[in-house]
Tab-separated table of C-alpha atoms in Angstrom:
chain	number	residue	atom	x	y	z
S	1	MET	CA	60.536	89.464	124.409
S	2	THR	CA	62.996	90.580	121.714
S	3	ASP	CA	66.691	90.405	122.527
S	4	SER	CA	68.377	93.811	122.532
S	5	GLN	CA	70.494	94.549	119.492
S	6	ILE	CA	73.363	96.887	118.624
S	7	ALA	CA	73.790	97.591	114.911
S	8	GLY	CA	71.828	94.424	114.157
S	9	ILE	CA	73.914	92.224	116.497
S	10	ASN	CA	72.569	90.512	119.598
S	11	ALA	CA	74.001	92.603	122.449
S	12	ASP	CA	74.883	89.628	124.644
S	13	ARG	CA	76.631	87.880	121.748
S	14	LEU	CA	78.575	91.051	120.958
S	15	ARG	CA	79.856	91.393	124.517
S	16	LYS	CA	80.906	87.748	124.728
S	17	PHE	CA	82.675	88.102	121.391
S	18	ALA	CA	84.464	91.275	122.554
S	19	ALA	CA	85.614	89.601	125.783
S	20	LYS	CA	86.953	86.589	123.862
S	21	GLU	CA	88.884	88.810	121.440
S	22	ALA	CA	90.301	90.952	124.259
S	23	LYS	CA	91.592	87.811	125.976
S	24	ARG	CA	93.138	86.577	122.726
S	25	TYR	CA	94.861	89.930	122.256
S	26	SER	CA	96.341	89.936	125.755
S	27	GLU	CA	97.607	86.386	125.443
S	28	SER	CA	99.543	87.313	122.293
S	29	ARG	CA	101.320	90.364	123.760
S	30	PRO	CA	102.917	89.500	127.118
S	31	LEU	CA	106.124	91.445	126.412
S	32	ALA	CA	104.202	94.653	125.692
S	33	ALA	CA	102.195	94.229	128.898
S	34	LYS	CA	105.369	93.746	130.924
S	35	ALA	CA	107.178	96.684	129.287
S	36	LEU	CA	104.232	99.034	129.762
S	37	ALA	CA	103.882	98.048	133.417
S	38	LYS	CA	107.554	98.857	133.936
S	39	GLY	CA	108.055	101.956	131.799
S	40	ALA	CA	104.800	103.791	131.047
S	41	GLY	CA	104.505	105.484	134.426
S	42	ALA	CA	106.505	108.528	133.335
S	43	PHE	CA	103.669	109.529	131.015
S	44	LEU	CA	100.340	111.029	132.011
S	45	ASN	CA	97.931	108.086	132.232
S	46	GLY	CA	100.657	105.886	130.756
S	47	VAL	CA	100.626	107.293	127.212
S	48	PRO	CA	102.818	109.905	125.469
S	49	MET	CA	99.776	111.475	123.738
S	50	HIS	CA	96.450	111.446	125.539
S	51	TRP	CA	94.321	110.187	122.621
S	52	MET	CA	96.357	106.964	122.517
S	53	ARG	CA	94.069	105.834	125.335
S	54	ASP	CA	91.263	105.753	122.765
S	55	TRP	CA	92.646	102.705	120.973
S	56	PRO	CA	90.114	99.962	121.789
S	57	MET	CA	92.453	97.051	122.544
S	58	PRO	CA	93.087	96.101	126.213
S	59	TYR	CA	96.469	97.862	126.158
S	60	LEU	CA	98.764	99.275	123.508
S	61	PRO	CA	101.182	97.173	121.490
S	62	LEU	CA	104.735	98.495	121.301
S	63	VAL	CA	105.982	98.846	117.736
S	64	ALA	CA	109.401	97.409	116.946
S	65	ARG	CA	109.482	98.554	113.320
S	66	ALA	CA	107.269	99.578	110.430
S	67	LYS	CA	108.136	99.258	106.772
S	68	GLY	CA	105.977	99.553	103.686
S	69	SER	CA	102.494	98.398	104.654
S	70	LYS	CA	103.489	96.266	107.647
S	71	ILE	CA	104.055	96.835	111.362
S	72	LYS	CA	105.845	94.429	113.697
S	73	ASP	CA	105.499	94.717	117.471
S	74	ILE	CA	107.945	93.694	120.199
S	75	ASP	CA	106.031	90.437	120.754
S	76	GLY	CA	106.754	89.422	117.159
S	77	ASN	CA	103.217	89.980	115.864
S	78	GLU	CA	103.222	91.218	112.262
S	79	LEU	CA	100.302	93.326	111.113
S	80	ASP	CA	99.040	94.403	107.717
S	81	ASP	CA	98.695	98.131	108.322
S	82	PHE	CA	95.542	99.710	106.902
S	83	CYS	CA	95.583	102.545	109.437
S	84	LEU	CA	98.870	103.943	108.123
S	85	GLY	CA	99.171	106.547	110.840
S	86	ASP	CA	95.599	107.732	110.149
S	87	THR	CA	96.803	109.036	106.743
S	88	GLY	CA	100.216	110.268	107.934
S	89	SER	CA	101.861	107.238	106.284
S	90	MET	CA	99.324	106.820	103.489
S	91	PHE	CA	102.122	106.195	100.974
S	92	GLY	CA	103.629	103.504	103.205
S	93	HIS	CA	106.079	103.604	106.095
S	94	SER	CA	109.416	105.185	105.162
S	95	PRO	CA	109.096	105.362	101.369
S	96	ALA	CA	112.581	104.867	99.940
S	97	PRO	CA	112.885	108.349	98.366
S	98	VAL	CA	111.853	109.987	101.650
S	99	ALA	CA	114.172	107.850	103.784
S	100	GLN	CA	117.032	108.700	101.428
S	101	ALA	CA	116.180	112.428	101.607
S	102	ILE	CA	116.187	112.290	105.418
S	103	ARG	CA	119.623	110.654	105.521
S	104	LYS	CA	121.028	113.178	103.059
S	105	GLN	CA	119.577	116.243	104.783
S	106	ALA	CA	120.574	115.029	108.259
S	107	ARG	CA	124.199	115.487	107.257
S	108	ARG	CA	123.484	119.104	106.276
S	109	GLY	CA	121.569	120.265	109.343
S	110	LEU	CA	118.034	119.972	110.674
S	111	THR	CA	116.808	123.544	111.039
S	112	TYR	CA	118.199	127.004	110.438
S	113	MET	CA	115.306	129.392	109.606
S	114	LEU	CA	116.516	129.868	106.025
S	115	PRO	CA	115.362	128.245	102.775
S	116	THR	CA	117.197	125.727	100.626
S	117	GLU	CA	117.154	124.930	96.933
S	118	ALA	CA	114.774	122.101	97.830
S	119	ALA	CA	112.325	124.745	99.058
S	120	LEU	CA	112.239	126.263	95.580
S	121	GLN	CA	111.748	122.837	94.042
S	122	ALA	CA	108.941	122.112	96.506
S	123	GLY	CA	107.120	125.314	95.532
S	124	ALA	CA	107.111	124.349	91.867
S	125	LEU	CA	106.001	120.783	92.686
S	126	LEU	CA	103.177	122.019	94.934
S	127	CYS	CA	101.791	124.086	92.063
S	128	GLU	CA	102.154	121.141	89.700
S	129	ARG	CA	100.355	118.742	92.022
S	130	PHE	CA	97.653	120.937	93.618
S	131	GLY	CA	97.266	124.077	91.539
S	132	ASN	CA	98.611	127.565	91.140
S	133	PHE	CA	98.441	128.774	94.742
S	134	LYS	CA	100.816	131.029	96.661
S	135	TRP	CA	102.152	128.603	99.271
S	136	GLN	CA	103.217	128.650	102.894
S	137	ILE	CA	104.589	125.805	105.016
S	138	ALA	CA	103.402	124.741	108.468
S	139	THR	CA	104.134	121.805	110.751
S	140	THR	CA	100.565	120.542	111.192
S	141	ALA	CA	97.302	120.976	109.328
S	142	THR	CA	95.873	122.487	112.521
S	143	ASP	CA	98.398	125.311	112.228
S	144	ALA	CA	97.772	125.653	108.499
S	145	ASN	CA	94.027	126.001	109.054
S	146	ARG	CA	94.624	128.502	111.847
S	147	PHE	CA	96.815	130.671	109.632
S	148	ALA	CA	94.455	130.408	106.666
S	149	LEU	CA	91.596	131.661	108.830
S	150	ARG	CA	93.667	134.634	109.986
S	151	VAL	CA	94.218	135.593	106.364
S	152	ALA	CA	90.534	135.113	105.537
S	153	ARG	CA	89.447	137.366	108.388
S	154	ALA	CA	92.083	139.938	107.479
S	155	VAL	CA	91.080	140.275	103.820
S	156	THR	CA	87.308	140.167	104.351
S	157	GLY	CA	87.103	142.164	107.566
S	158	LYS	CA	84.570	139.629	108.860
S	159	PRO	CA	84.837	137.686	112.131
S	160	LYS	CA	83.279	134.253	111.639
S	161	VAL	CA	84.150	130.932	110.067
S	162	LEU	CA	81.387	128.609	108.891
S	163	VAL	CA	82.085	124.913	109.470
S	164	PHE	CA	79.973	121.789	109.162
S	165	ASN	CA	78.438	119.821	111.996
S	166	GLY	CA	80.730	116.905	112.839
S	167	CYS	CA	83.673	118.349	110.895
S	168	TYR	CA	87.337	117.751	111.624
S	169	HIS	CA	90.106	120.290	111.051
S	170	GLY	CA	92.624	119.215	113.676
S	171	THR	CA	92.536	120.865	117.090
S	172	LEU	CA	91.669	124.333	115.815
S	173	ASP	CA	89.524	126.070	118.444
S	174	ASP	CA	87.380	127.806	115.826
S	175	THR	CA	86.037	124.480	114.555
S	176	MET	CA	85.153	122.956	117.941
S	177	VAL	CA	81.473	123.811	117.593
S	178	GLU	CA	78.391	121.772	116.770
S	179	LEU	CA	74.659	122.075	116.275
S	180	VAL	CA	72.508	121.555	119.361
S	181	GLN	CA	68.781	121.742	118.619
S	182	GLY	CA	69.613	123.658	115.478
S	183	LYS	CA	71.861	126.253	117.133
S	184	PRO	CA	75.672	126.556	117.325
S	185	ALA	CA	77.257	125.533	120.619
S	186	ASN	CA	80.679	124.587	121.982
S	187	ARG	CA	81.379	120.888	121.598
S	188	PRO	CA	81.077	119.063	124.912
S	189	GLY	CA	84.193	117.656	126.539
S	190	LEU	CA	86.621	120.405	125.489
S	191	ILE	CA	89.390	120.586	128.084
S	192	GLY	CA	89.805	123.923	129.798
S	193	GLN	CA	87.457	125.719	127.422
S	194	VAL	CA	86.392	129.085	128.891
S	195	GLN	CA	85.390	131.065	125.795
S	196	ASP	CA	82.164	130.981	123.818
S	197	LEU	CA	83.489	129.693	120.502
S	198	THR	CA	80.265	130.582	118.691
S	199	ARG	CA	81.302	134.241	118.791
S	200	ALA	CA	83.783	133.443	115.998
S	201	ALA	CA	82.232	130.348	114.417
S	202	THR	CA	78.911	129.170	113.095
S	203	VAL	CA	77.697	125.748	111.969
S	204	ALA	CA	75.585	124.220	109.221
S	205	GLU	CA	74.861	120.641	108.234
S	206	PHE	CA	76.947	119.156	105.414
S	207	ASN	CA	74.946	118.970	102.159
S	208	ASP	CA	72.506	121.669	103.357
S	209	LEU	CA	72.971	124.584	100.946
S	210	ALA	CA	69.866	126.367	102.204
S	211	GLY	CA	71.266	126.317	105.730
S	212	VAL	CA	74.607	127.627	104.457
S	213	GLU	CA	72.964	130.491	102.606
S	214	ALA	CA	70.903	131.496	105.628
S	215	LEU	CA	74.119	131.889	107.635
S	216	LEU	CA	76.015	133.696	104.876
S	217	LYS	CA	73.178	136.195	104.495
S	218	LYS	CA	73.995	137.569	107.937
S	219	GLY	CA	77.119	139.098	106.424
S	220	ASP	CA	79.581	138.165	109.177
S	221	VAL	CA	81.188	135.018	107.700
S	222	ALA	CA	84.778	135.443	106.499
S	223	ALA	CA	85.166	131.908	105.170
S	224	ILE	CA	83.690	128.468	104.843
S	225	LEU	CA	86.214	125.866	105.986
S	226	THR	CA	85.337	122.384	104.801
S	227	GLU	CA	86.644	118.993	103.874
S	228	PRO	CA	85.398	117.862	100.444
S	229	VAL	CA	84.109	114.718	102.180
S	230	MET	CA	83.372	114.401	105.888
S	231	THR	CA	85.955	111.857	107.001
S	232	ASN	CA	86.659	111.914	110.715
S	233	SER	CA	83.244	110.512	111.510
S	234	CYS	CA	81.235	107.887	109.723
S	235	MET	CA	82.084	109.085	106.228
S	236	VAL	CA	79.626	111.422	104.472
S	237	LEU	CA	79.900	112.061	100.735
S	238	PRO	CA	78.862	115.363	99.134
S	239	GLN	CA	75.601	115.233	97.251
S	240	ALA	CA	75.481	116.272	93.600
S	241	GLY	CA	75.872	120.035	93.262
S	242	PHE	CA	76.924	120.644	96.858
S	243	HIS	CA	80.446	121.880	96.145
S	244	ASP	CA	79.333	123.977	93.181
S	245	GLY	CA	76.698	125.485	95.456
S	246	LEU	CA	79.277	126.358	98.127
S	247	ARG	CA	81.450	128.062	95.513
S	248	GLN	CA	78.533	130.117	94.165
S	249	LEU	CA	77.288	131.112	97.617
S	250	THR	CA	80.675	132.208	98.909
S	251	ARG	CA	81.152	134.428	95.870
S	252	LYS	CA	77.655	135.850	96.208
S	253	TYR	CA	78.114	136.800	99.861
S	254	GLY	CA	81.774	137.800	99.873
S	255	ALA	CA	83.197	134.880	101.876
S	256	LEU	CA	86.264	132.803	101.038
S	257	LEU	CA	86.151	129.057	100.431
S	258	ILE	CA	88.870	127.057	102.202
S	259	ILE	CA	89.238	123.364	101.290
S	260	ASP	CA	91.055	121.149	103.817
S	261	GLU	CA	92.341	118.036	102.043
S	262	THR	CA	94.287	116.563	104.957
S	263	HIS	CA	92.292	113.330	104.740
S	264	THR	CA	90.839	113.518	101.233
S	265	ILE	CA	94.309	113.584	99.700
S	266	SER	CA	93.401	109.886	99.334
S	267	SER	CA	90.969	110.880	96.544
S	268	GLY	CA	93.607	110.842	93.814
S	269	LEU	CA	96.492	112.839	92.416
S	270	GLY	CA	96.034	116.444	93.575
S	271	GLY	CA	93.354	115.466	96.071
S	272	TYR	CA	89.595	115.757	95.746
S	273	THR	CA	90.003	119.350	94.559
S	274	ARG	CA	91.979	118.375	91.463
S	275	VAL	CA	90.056	115.166	90.763
S	276	HIS	CA	86.677	116.958	90.897
S	277	SER	CA	87.781	120.356	89.553
S	278	LEU	CA	86.915	122.389	92.654
S	279	SER	CA	88.085	126.008	92.828
S	280	PRO	CA	88.776	127.063	96.430
S	281	ASP	CA	90.241	130.408	97.435
S	282	MET	CA	92.565	128.644	99.868
S	283	PHE	CA	93.820	125.062	100.012
S	284	VAL	CA	95.210	123.068	102.966
S	285	VAL	CA	96.801	119.626	103.123
S	286	GLY	CA	98.904	117.915	105.786
S	287	LYS	CA	99.713	114.501	107.265
S	288	CYS	CA	101.189	112.510	104.360
S	289	VAL	CA	102.288	115.371	102.114
S	290	ALA	CA	105.939	114.925	103.169
S	291	GLY	CA	105.830	111.135	103.510
S	292	GLY	CA	105.154	111.204	107.272
S	293	MET	CA	107.551	114.003	108.276
S	294	PRO	CA	105.418	116.523	110.267
S	295	THR	CA	104.493	118.967	107.510
S	296	ALA	CA	101.462	120.826	106.202
S	297	VAL	CA	101.056	123.232	103.323
S	298	TRP	CA	98.515	125.957	102.737
S	299	GLY	CA	98.066	128.188	99.748
S	300	MET	CA	95.923	131.007	98.419
S	301	THR	CA	94.950	132.156	94.944
S	302	ASP	CA	96.707	135.127	93.355
S	303	GLU	CA	93.632	137.234	94.063
S	304	VAL	CA	93.607	136.435	97.765
S	305	ALA	CA	97.374	136.904	97.945
S	306	ALA	CA	97.022	140.395	96.447
S	307	ARG	CA	94.298	141.286	98.933
S	308	PHE	CA	96.398	139.988	101.800
S	309	ASN	CA	99.490	141.894	100.686
S	310	ALA	CA	97.455	145.098	100.528
S	311	TYR	CA	96.188	144.437	104.063
S	312	ASP	CA	99.646	143.480	105.300
S	313	ALA	CA	101.210	146.686	103.964
S	314	LYS	CA	98.845	148.804	106.041
S	315	ARG	CA	98.689	146.867	109.315
S	316	PRO	CA	100.642	148.130	112.338
S	317	SER	CA	104.053	146.579	112.951
S	318	GLY	CA	104.140	143.823	115.548
S	319	HIS	CA	103.393	140.143	115.976
S	320	SER	CA	101.298	138.637	113.192
S	321	GLY	CA	100.128	135.672	115.269
S	322	MET	CA	101.233	133.386	112.430
S	323	GLY	CA	104.188	131.064	112.056
S	324	THR	CA	106.225	128.718	114.259
S	325	THR	CA	110.007	128.506	114.541
S	326	LEU	CA	110.408	124.945	113.272
S	327	SER	CA	108.054	125.321	110.302
S	328	ALA	CA	109.607	125.446	106.810
S	329	ASN	CA	112.734	123.700	108.066
S	330	PRO	CA	115.078	122.052	105.549
S	331	MET	CA	114.121	118.527	106.569
S	332	GLN	CA	110.501	119.281	105.682
S	333	PHE	CA	111.509	120.523	102.258
S	334	ALA	CA	113.740	117.516	101.610
S	335	CYS	CA	110.881	115.148	102.422
S	336	LEU	CA	108.248	117.280	100.702
S	337	THR	CA	110.228	117.369	97.471
S	338	ALA	CA	110.903	113.618	97.557
S	339	THR	CA	107.233	112.834	98.215
S	340	LEU	CA	105.769	115.149	95.591
S	341	ALA	CA	108.269	114.133	92.900
S	342	GLU	CA	108.754	110.421	93.503
S	343	VAL	CA	106.014	109.065	95.776
S	344	MET	CA	102.830	111.027	95.038
S	345	THR	CA	102.700	109.767	91.455
S	346	PRO	CA	99.921	108.796	89.033
S	347	GLU	CA	101.205	105.198	89.050
S	348	ASN	CA	101.032	104.945	92.840
S	349	TYR	CA	97.554	106.418	92.965
S	350	ALA	CA	96.392	103.972	90.285
S	351	HIS	CA	97.627	101.074	92.452
S	352	MET	CA	95.911	102.560	95.515
S	353	GLU	CA	92.601	103.047	93.663
S	354	LYS	CA	92.623	99.497	92.353
S	355	GLY	CA	93.330	98.036	95.782
S	356	ALA	CA	90.699	100.205	97.477
S	357	GLU	CA	88.070	99.085	94.982
S	358	ARG	CA	89.018	95.460	95.706
S	359	LEU	CA	88.686	96.079	99.445
S	360	SER	CA	85.428	98.003	99.151
S	361	ALA	CA	83.800	95.340	96.991
S	362	GLY	CA	84.952	92.525	99.298
S	363	LEU	CA	83.651	94.198	102.453
S	364	ALA	CA	80.318	95.009	100.791
S	365	LYS	CA	79.965	91.393	99.656
S	366	ALA	CA	80.546	90.134	103.210
S	367	ILE	CA	78.000	92.600	104.600
S	368	GLU	CA	75.408	91.438	102.072
S	369	LYS	CA	76.230	87.764	102.693
S	370	HIS	CA	75.555	88.040	106.426
S	371	GLY	CA	72.586	90.385	106.160
S	372	ALA	CA	74.213	93.104	108.253
S	373	PRO	CA	72.371	96.470	108.167
S	374	TRP	CA	75.651	98.199	107.314
S	375	HIS	CA	77.258	99.828	104.270
S	376	VAL	CA	80.656	100.658	102.766
S	377	VAL	CA	81.933	104.030	101.522
S	378	ARG	CA	85.058	104.730	99.472
S	379	VAL	CA	86.886	107.918	98.514
S	380	GLY	CA	89.863	107.014	96.347
S	381	ALA	CA	92.249	104.980	98.497
S	382	ARG	CA	90.143	105.518	101.638
S	383	VAL	CA	87.541	102.872	102.560
S	384	GLU	CA	85.201	102.684	105.525
S	385	PHE	CA	82.582	100.213	106.657
S	386	ILE	CA	79.798	101.860	108.635
S	387	CYS	CA	77.721	99.862	111.099
S	388	ALA	CA	74.430	101.414	109.986
S	389	PRO	CA	72.407	101.739	106.771
S	390	GLY	CA	73.452	104.416	104.302
S	391	PRO	CA	74.303	106.578	102.559
S	392	LEU	CA	74.667	109.234	105.236
S	393	LYS	CA	73.917	112.859	104.360
S	394	SER	CA	75.003	114.957	107.356
S	395	GLY	CA	77.117	115.141	110.491
S	396	THR	CA	74.085	114.414	112.631
S	397	GLU	CA	73.388	111.217	110.683
S	398	ALA	CA	77.071	110.294	110.931
S	399	ALA	CA	77.042	110.721	114.718
S	400	ASP	CA	73.910	108.569	114.993
S	401	ALA	CA	75.525	105.850	112.847
S	402	HIS	CA	78.584	105.618	115.094
S	403	GLN	CA	78.563	102.364	117.120
S	404	PRO	CA	81.566	102.468	119.504
S	405	GLU	CA	80.924	99.110	121.150
S	406	VAL	CA	80.662	97.275	117.838
S	407	GLU	CA	83.592	99.148	116.306
S	408	ALA	CA	85.862	98.422	119.281
S	409	ALA	CA	85.118	94.706	119.119
S	410	LEU	CA	85.699	94.619	115.373
S	411	HIS	CA	88.946	96.534	115.641
S	412	THR	CA	90.433	94.137	118.196
S	413	ALA	CA	89.146	91.104	116.308
S	414	LEU	CA	90.719	92.280	113.055
S	415	LEU	CA	93.967	93.061	114.850
S	416	ASN	CA	93.994	89.529	116.291
S	417	ARG	CA	93.734	88.248	112.721
S	418	GLY	CA	96.624	90.384	111.522
S	419	SER	CA	94.980	93.573	110.205
S	420	LEU	CA	95.233	97.035	111.803
S	421	ILE	CA	92.584	99.651	110.960
S	422	ALA	CA	92.111	103.196	112.288
S	423	PRO	CA	91.130	103.340	115.965
S	424	PHE	CA	88.490	106.078	116.065
S	425	HIS	CA	86.240	104.787	113.298
S	426	ASN	CA	86.363	102.003	110.737
S	427	MET	CA	88.717	103.678	108.274
S	428	MET	CA	91.178	101.774	106.075
S	429	LEU	CA	93.749	103.060	103.597
S	430	ILE	CA	95.480	101.366	100.700
S	431	SER	CA	99.110	102.400	100.161
S	432	PRO	CA	101.201	102.053	96.996
S	433	VAL	CA	102.876	99.022	98.600
S	434	THR	CA	99.754	97.269	99.909
S	435	LYS	CA	99.504	93.816	98.358
S	436	SER	CA	96.364	92.086	97.079
S	437	ARG	CA	96.954	89.224	99.503
S	438	GLN	CA	96.861	91.679	102.414
S	439	ILE	CA	93.544	93.056	101.184
S	440	ASP	CA	92.128	89.561	100.713
S	441	ARG	CA	93.278	88.583	104.222
S	442	LEU	CA	91.416	91.569	105.674
S	443	ILE	CA	88.277	90.732	103.715
S	444	ALA	CA	88.421	87.087	104.836
S	445	SER	CA	88.847	88.133	108.475
S	446	PHE	CA	85.950	90.585	108.205
S	447	ASP	CA	83.779	87.843	106.696
S	448	GLU	CA	84.742	85.441	109.504
S	449	ILE	CA	83.957	88.017	112.187
S	450	LEU	CA	80.561	88.852	110.689
S	451	GLY	CA	79.877	85.132	110.517
S	452	ASP	CA	80.355	84.945	114.300
S	453	LEU	CA	78.369	88.088	115.061
S	454	PHE	CA	75.404	87.445	112.723
S	455	ALA	CA	75.161	83.657	112.997
S	456	PRO	CA	71.622	82.298	113.456
S	457	ALA	CA	70.482	82.077	117.067
S	458	ASN	CA	70.681	78.268	117.119
S	459	LYS	CA	74.419	78.539	116.346
S	460	ASN	CA	75.074	81.052	119.118
C-alpha cells in the first residue's frame, strides 16, 4: 500500500513536521501569548482585521518595530521580512524620505480637502513614472478599481466587467466571481452576499483569448479589468501574445482595458505596463506607491478623459458615487511625492531585481536537489515557490496547485528560522534594503526544510 502524499511529501511526515514547528514557534513567543490572552478580547475573534486569522502560525506575534527589511517582535525575535506588508512596504519599512515627509507634513496638518504644491509635484511624477494618464487619488486600490469601473461603464454605456478566474482586485464586489463548470458564478464564502454578481460581471480564464473574445462578442462588456500577471494565487504568467491580444480585442469590440498593477509594481520601474510596453486605457496601482501610507492612484488616457468629461457634462446633478473624504489628503501627497522621486528609482529596482534573481535561483536549486515536484516563478522583485509542477496557465490550474497544509507548515518553519513570507501563498519580495545575507539565510532555511520533508523513508 502506498503512503498518502501531499505535494510529493508523505502526509504523516508533513503533519509531524508541522506539529514540531508549531511547538517551536509557541515556545519562542511567550510574551505575545500572554499579551494576546489579556488584551485581544476587545476585537472580534481576537484580531483587529478578520483576515489576520489566516496567518498559519499558532497565534500572532506582536510587532515591536519594523525598519528597512527587518521586523522585531515583543519577544525579541528578529525576522528578515520578505512579506513586506504583502507589497505595502515593498520598498522597505519607513523609507527615510517618506518618514521625513510624514514628520514635515504632520506639522502642517493631516487633512483639509484642498490640494498642496506637493499634489502638483505628484501629478508630474506619476506621469513620469507610469505614463501620460489623467490621474485621480484614492485611499485603496479597491476604491480605485471601483471608480475606474464607474468611468468605464459611463463612457461605454455597457454594464459588465470581464475579469479572470482566480483574479484579485481587492474587495471589489464586481470581481468576486469565478467559473463553475464553465459558467460565471458568485464566489463561495462571500459574507452577506445577496445579489447575483454575474449580472454585472463575467469571467474568462487567464491566457484564453478565444474565451475572452466569445464574451466580448456579446456586446455588453464595458471593460476588461486584469492584473498583468495573476499574483494573489499561485502565480500565473501571461503567455506570449496574451496582452497584445487583449488590447486588440478590446479595441475591436469597444471595451476599455484596465490594468491593475497593485502587485505587479514589483516588475520594474513603471510596473509591468512600462517594462513590457502595454497600452491600457486605464491604469491602477496602490499599496506601496506612497511608501506604505494608504494610497492608490488611478488614471485614464486623454481619450477616455475626454469621453468621460462629455458624459459628465450631460449627467444629472447629484451624487457621483465616487470619492471618499480622506482621499487626496496632504499626507498622501507628501508620501507619494517622496516615494516617486526618491524611493521608486532605477537604482533601487536594479538592486531588487538582482536580489530576486538570487533568491529565485537558490530556491529552484533546492527544489531540484531534493526532487520536489515544485517550481519557482519570478516577476521582477516578486518571487514565489509553488508546491506543484509548472508553469501554470490559468486560475483553475493555480487553484489546483494551492497546497494549504504544506504552505502553512513551510511558513511557520521559515518563520522559526528567521524569515517571514506572505501568509496566503508562498510570495516573497526583495526590497531596496534587503541584504544578500538575508536572501542566503532564507535559501538555506528552505533547503533545510525540504531536506526534512523529502528525506528518504529510512531517515524518517
